[in-house]
mmCIF file with all atom_site columns, C-alpha atoms in Angstrom:
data_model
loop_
_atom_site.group_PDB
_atom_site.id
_atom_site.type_symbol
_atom_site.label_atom_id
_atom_site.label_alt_id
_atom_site.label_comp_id
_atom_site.label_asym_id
_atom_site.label_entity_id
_atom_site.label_seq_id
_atom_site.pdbx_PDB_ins_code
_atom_site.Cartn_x
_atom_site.Cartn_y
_atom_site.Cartn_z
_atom_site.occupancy
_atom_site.B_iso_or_equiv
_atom_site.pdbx_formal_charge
_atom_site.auth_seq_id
_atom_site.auth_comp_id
_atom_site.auth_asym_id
_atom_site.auth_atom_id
_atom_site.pdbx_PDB_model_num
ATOM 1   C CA . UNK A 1 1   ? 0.000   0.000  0.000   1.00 0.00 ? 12  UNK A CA 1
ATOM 2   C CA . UNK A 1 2   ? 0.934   3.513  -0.775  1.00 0.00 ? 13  UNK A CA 1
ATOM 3   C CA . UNK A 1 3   ? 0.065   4.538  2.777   1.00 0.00 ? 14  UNK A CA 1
ATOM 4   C CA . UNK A 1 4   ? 0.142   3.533  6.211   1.00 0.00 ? 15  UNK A CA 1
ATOM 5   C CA . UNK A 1 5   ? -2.749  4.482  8.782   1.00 0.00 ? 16  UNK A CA 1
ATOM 6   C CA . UNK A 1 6   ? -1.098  4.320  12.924  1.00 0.00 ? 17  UNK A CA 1
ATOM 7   C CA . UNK A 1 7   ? -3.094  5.227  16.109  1.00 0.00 ? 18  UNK A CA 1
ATOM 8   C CA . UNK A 1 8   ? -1.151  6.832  18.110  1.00 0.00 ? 19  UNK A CA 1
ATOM 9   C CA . UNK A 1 9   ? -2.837  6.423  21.530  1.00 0.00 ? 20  UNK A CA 1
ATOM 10  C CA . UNK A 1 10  ? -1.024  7.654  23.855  1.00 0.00 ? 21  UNK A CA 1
ATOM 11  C CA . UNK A 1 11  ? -0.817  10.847 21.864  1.00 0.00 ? 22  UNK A CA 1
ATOM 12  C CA . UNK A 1 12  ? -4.687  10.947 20.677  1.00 0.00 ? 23  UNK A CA 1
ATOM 13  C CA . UNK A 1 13  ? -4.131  10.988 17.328  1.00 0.00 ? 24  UNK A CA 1
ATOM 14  C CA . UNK A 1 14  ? -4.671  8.852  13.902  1.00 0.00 ? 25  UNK A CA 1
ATOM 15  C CA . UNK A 1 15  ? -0.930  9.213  12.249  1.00 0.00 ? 26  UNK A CA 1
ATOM 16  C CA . UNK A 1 16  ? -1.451  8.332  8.109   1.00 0.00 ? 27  UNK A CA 1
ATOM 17  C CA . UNK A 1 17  ? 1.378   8.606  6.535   1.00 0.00 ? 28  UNK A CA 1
ATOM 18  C CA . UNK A 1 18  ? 1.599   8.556  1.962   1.00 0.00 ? 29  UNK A CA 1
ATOM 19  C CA . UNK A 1 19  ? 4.420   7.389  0.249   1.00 0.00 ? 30  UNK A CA 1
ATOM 20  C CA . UNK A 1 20  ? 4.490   7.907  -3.973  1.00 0.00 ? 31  UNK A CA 1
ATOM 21  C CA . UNK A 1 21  ? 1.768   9.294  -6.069  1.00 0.00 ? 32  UNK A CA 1
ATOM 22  C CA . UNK A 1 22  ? -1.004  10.281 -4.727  1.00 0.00 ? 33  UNK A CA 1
ATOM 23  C CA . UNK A 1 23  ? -3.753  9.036  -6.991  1.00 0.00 ? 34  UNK A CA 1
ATOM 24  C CA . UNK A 1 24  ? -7.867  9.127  -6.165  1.00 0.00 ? 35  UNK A CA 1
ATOM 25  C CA . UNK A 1 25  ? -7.751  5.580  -6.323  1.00 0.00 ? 36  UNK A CA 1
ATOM 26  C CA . UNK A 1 26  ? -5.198  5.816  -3.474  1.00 0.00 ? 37  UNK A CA 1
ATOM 27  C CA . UNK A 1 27  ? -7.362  8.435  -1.701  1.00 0.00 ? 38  UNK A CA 1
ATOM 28  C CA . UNK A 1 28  ? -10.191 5.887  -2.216  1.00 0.00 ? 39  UNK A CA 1
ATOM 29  C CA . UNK A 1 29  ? -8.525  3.198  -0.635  1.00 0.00 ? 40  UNK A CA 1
ATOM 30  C CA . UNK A 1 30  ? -7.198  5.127  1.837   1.00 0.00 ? 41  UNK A CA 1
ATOM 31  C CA . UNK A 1 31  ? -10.694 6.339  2.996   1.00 0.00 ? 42  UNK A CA 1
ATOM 32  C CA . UNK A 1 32  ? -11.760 2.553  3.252   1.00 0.00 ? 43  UNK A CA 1
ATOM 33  C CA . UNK A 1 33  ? -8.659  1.347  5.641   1.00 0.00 ? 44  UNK A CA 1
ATOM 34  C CA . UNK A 1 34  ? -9.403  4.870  8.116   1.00 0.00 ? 45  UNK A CA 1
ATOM 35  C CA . UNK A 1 35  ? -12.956 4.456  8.285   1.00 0.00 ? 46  UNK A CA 1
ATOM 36  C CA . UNK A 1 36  ? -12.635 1.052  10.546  1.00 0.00 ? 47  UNK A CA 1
ATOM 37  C CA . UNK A 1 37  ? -9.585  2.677  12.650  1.00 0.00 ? 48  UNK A CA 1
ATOM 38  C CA . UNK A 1 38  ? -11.632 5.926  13.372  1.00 0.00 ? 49  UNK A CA 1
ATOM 39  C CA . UNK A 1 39  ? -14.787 3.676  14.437  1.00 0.00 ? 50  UNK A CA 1
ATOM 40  C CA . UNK A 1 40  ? -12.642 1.574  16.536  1.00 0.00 ? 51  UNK A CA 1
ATOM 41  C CA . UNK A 1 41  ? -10.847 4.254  18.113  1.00 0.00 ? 52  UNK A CA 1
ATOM 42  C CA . UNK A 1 42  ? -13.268 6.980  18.804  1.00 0.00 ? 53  UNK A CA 1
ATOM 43  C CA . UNK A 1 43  ? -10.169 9.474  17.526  1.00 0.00 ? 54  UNK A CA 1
ATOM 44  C CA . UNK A 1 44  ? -10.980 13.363 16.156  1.00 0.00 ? 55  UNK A CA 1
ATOM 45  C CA . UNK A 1 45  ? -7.192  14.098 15.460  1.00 0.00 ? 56  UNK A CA 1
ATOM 46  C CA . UNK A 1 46  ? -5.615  13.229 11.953  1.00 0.00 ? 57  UNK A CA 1
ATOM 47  C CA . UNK A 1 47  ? -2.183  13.645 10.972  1.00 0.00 ? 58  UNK A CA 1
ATOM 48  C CA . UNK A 1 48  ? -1.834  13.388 6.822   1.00 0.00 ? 59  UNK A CA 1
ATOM 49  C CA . UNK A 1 49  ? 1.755   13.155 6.465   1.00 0.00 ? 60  UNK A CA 1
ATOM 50  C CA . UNK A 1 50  ? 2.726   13.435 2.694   1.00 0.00 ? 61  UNK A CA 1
ATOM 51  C CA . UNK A 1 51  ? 6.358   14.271 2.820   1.00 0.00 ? 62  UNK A CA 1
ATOM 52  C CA . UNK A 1 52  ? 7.020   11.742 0.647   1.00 0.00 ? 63  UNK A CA 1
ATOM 53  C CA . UNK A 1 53  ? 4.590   11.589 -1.913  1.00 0.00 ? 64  UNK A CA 1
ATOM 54  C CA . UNK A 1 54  ? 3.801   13.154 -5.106  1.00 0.00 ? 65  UNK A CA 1
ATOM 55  C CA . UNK A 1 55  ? 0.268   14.535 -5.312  1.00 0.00 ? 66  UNK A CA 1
ATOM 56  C CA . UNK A 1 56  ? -0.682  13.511 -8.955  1.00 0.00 ? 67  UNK A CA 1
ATOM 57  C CA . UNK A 1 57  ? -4.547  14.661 -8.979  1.00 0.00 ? 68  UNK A CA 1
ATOM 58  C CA . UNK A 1 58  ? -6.175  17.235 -10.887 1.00 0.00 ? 69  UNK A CA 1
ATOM 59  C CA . UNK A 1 59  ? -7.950  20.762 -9.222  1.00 0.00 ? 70  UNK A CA 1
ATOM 60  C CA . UNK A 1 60  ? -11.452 18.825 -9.717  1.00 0.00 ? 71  UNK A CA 1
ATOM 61  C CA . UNK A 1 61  ? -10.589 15.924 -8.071  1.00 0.00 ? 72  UNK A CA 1
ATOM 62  C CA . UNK A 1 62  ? -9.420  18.551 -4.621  1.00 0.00 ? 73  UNK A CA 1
ATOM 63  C CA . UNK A 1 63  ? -12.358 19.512 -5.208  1.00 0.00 ? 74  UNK A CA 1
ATOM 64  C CA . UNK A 1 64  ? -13.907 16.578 -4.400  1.00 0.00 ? 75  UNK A CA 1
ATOM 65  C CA . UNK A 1 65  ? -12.064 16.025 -1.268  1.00 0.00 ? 76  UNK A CA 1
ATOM 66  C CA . UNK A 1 66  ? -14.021 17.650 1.269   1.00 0.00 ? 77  UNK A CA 1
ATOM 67  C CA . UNK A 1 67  ? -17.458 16.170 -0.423  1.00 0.00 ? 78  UNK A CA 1
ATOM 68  C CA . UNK A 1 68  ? -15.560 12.697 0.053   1.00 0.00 ? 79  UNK A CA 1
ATOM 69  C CA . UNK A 1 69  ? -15.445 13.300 4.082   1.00 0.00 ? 80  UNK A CA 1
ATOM 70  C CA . UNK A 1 70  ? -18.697 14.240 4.360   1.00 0.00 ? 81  UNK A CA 1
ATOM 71  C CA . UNK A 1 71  ? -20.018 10.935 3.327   1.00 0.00 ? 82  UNK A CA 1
ATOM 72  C CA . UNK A 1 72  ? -19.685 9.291  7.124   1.00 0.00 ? 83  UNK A CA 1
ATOM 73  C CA . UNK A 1 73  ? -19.867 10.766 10.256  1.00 0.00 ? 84  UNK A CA 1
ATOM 74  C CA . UNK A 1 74  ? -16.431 9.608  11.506  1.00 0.00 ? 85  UNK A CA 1
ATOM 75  C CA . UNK A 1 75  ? -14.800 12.015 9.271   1.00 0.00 ? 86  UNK A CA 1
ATOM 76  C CA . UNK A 1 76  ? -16.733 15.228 9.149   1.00 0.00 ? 87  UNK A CA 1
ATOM 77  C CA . UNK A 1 77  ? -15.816 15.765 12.574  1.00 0.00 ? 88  UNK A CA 1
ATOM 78  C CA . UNK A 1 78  ? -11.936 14.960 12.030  1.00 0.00 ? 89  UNK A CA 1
ATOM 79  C CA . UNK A 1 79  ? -9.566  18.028 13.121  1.00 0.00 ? 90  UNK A CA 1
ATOM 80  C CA . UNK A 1 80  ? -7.063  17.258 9.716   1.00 0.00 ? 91  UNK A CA 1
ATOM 81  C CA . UNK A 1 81  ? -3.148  18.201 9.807   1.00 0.00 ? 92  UNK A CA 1
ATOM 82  C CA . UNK A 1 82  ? -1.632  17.858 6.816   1.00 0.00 ? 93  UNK A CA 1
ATOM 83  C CA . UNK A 1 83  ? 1.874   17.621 6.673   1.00 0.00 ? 94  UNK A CA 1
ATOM 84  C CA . UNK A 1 84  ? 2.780   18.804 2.686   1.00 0.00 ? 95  UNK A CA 1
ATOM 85  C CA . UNK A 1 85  ? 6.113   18.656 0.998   1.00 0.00 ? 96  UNK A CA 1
ATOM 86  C CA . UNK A 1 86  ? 7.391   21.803 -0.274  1.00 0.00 ? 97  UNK A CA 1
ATOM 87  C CA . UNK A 1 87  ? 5.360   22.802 -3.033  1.00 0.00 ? 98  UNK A CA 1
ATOM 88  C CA . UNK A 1 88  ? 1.840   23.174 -1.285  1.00 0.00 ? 99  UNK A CA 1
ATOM 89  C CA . UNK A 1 89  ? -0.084  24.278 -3.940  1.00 0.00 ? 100 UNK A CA 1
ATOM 90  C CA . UNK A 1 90  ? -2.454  21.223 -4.039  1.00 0.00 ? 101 UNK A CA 1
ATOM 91  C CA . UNK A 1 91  ? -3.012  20.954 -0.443  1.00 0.00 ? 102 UNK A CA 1
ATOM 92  C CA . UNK A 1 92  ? -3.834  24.639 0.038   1.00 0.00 ? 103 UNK A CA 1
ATOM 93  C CA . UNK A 1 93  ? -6.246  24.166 -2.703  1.00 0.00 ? 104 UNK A CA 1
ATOM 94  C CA . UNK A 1 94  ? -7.485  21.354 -0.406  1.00 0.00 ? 105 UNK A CA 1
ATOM 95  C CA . UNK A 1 95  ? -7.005  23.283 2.954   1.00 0.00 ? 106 UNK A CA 1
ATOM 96  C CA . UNK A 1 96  ? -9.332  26.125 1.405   1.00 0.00 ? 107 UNK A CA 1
ATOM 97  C CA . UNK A 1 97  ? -12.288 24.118 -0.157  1.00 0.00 ? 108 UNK A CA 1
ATOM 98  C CA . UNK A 1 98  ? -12.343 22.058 3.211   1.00 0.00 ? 109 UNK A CA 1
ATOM 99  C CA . UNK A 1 99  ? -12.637 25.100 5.089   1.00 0.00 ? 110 UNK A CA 1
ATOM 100 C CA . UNK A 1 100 ? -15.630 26.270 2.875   1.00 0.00 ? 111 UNK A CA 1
ATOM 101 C CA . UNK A 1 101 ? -17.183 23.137 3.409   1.00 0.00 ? 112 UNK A CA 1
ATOM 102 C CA . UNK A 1 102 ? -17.032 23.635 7.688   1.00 0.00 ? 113 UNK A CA 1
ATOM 103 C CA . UNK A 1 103 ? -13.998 21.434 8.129   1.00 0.00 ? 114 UNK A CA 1
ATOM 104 C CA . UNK A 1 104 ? -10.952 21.971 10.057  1.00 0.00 ? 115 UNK A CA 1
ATOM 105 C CA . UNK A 1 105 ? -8.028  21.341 8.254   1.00 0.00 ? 116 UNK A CA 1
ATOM 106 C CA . UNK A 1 106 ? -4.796  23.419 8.326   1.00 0.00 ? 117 UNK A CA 1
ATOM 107 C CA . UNK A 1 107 ? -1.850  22.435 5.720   1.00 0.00 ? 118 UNK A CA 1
ATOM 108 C CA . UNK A 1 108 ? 1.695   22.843 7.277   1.00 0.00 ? 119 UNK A CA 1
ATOM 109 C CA . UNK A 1 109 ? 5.176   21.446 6.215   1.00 0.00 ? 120 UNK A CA 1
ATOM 110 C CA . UNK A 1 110 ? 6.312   21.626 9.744   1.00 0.00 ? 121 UNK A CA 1
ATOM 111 C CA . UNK A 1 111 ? 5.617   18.142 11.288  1.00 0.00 ? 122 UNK A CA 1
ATOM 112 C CA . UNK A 1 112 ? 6.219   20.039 14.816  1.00 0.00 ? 123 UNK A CA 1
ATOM 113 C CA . UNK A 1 113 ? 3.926   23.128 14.273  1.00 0.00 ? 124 UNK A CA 1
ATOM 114 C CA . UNK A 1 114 ? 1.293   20.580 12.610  1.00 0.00 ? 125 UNK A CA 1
ATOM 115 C CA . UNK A 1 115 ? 1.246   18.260 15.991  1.00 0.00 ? 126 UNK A CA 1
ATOM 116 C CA . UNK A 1 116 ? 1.051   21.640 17.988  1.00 0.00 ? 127 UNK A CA 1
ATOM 117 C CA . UNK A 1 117 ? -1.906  22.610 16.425  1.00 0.00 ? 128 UNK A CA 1
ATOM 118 C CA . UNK A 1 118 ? -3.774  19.250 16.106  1.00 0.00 ? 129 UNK A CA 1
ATOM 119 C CA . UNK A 1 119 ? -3.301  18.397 19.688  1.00 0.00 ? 130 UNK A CA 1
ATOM 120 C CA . UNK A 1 120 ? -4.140  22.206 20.713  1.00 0.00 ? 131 UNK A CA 1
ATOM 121 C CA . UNK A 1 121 ? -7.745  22.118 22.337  1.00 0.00 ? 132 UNK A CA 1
ATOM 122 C CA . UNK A 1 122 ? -8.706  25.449 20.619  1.00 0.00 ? 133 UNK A CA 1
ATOM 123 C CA . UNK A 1 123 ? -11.324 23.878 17.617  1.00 0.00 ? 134 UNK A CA 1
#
């Protein structure tokens, strides 16, 4: 898998982290192996790390992002770090529609300042 999905207990938080492209097909099969973790957990923290992968969708597809987590309930109520590699462009395309949509999602490429803010209790 292009992706690994890690609850990190004893820090309340869901740690996924992407490796290569970034496809939807990835996105959709990433959706299906968090859905059981968040259920099972009872977690409202997600870390995206994608340091290490290449996002390779196009600006409708982002767009489609934040429709995509309002499907379930487990993840329109997700407070969503994601940790982007340099070029950001994508994910603040993402970070913006999300916040239309009511979501809380900040984009950072700090993995520090990203874990400061999704552990913060300000929501």
């Amino acid at each position: 898998m292009p992706f690994t999905i890690e609850y990190i207990g004893d820090r309340g938080y869901i740690l996924s982290t992407f490796t290569g492209p970034i496809t939807m097909a990835v996105v959709h099969a990433y959706i299906d192996a968090l859905l059981p973790i968040l259920e099972e957990s009872g977690c409202h923290r997600l870390l995206n790390d994608s340091t290490h992968a290449q996002l390779r969708v196009t600006t409708m597809d982002i767009l489609q992002f934040p429709k995509i987590a309002e499907t379930t309930p487990l993840t329109t109520e997700l407070k969503r770090a994601a940790l982007a590699p340099g070029d950001t462009s994508g994910y603040e395309m993402y970070e913006t529609f999300s916040k239309i949509q009511g979501q809380e999602v900040q984009v950072f490429t700090d993995r520090t300042e990203a874990l400061e803010w999704l552990l913060s209790d300000t929501e």
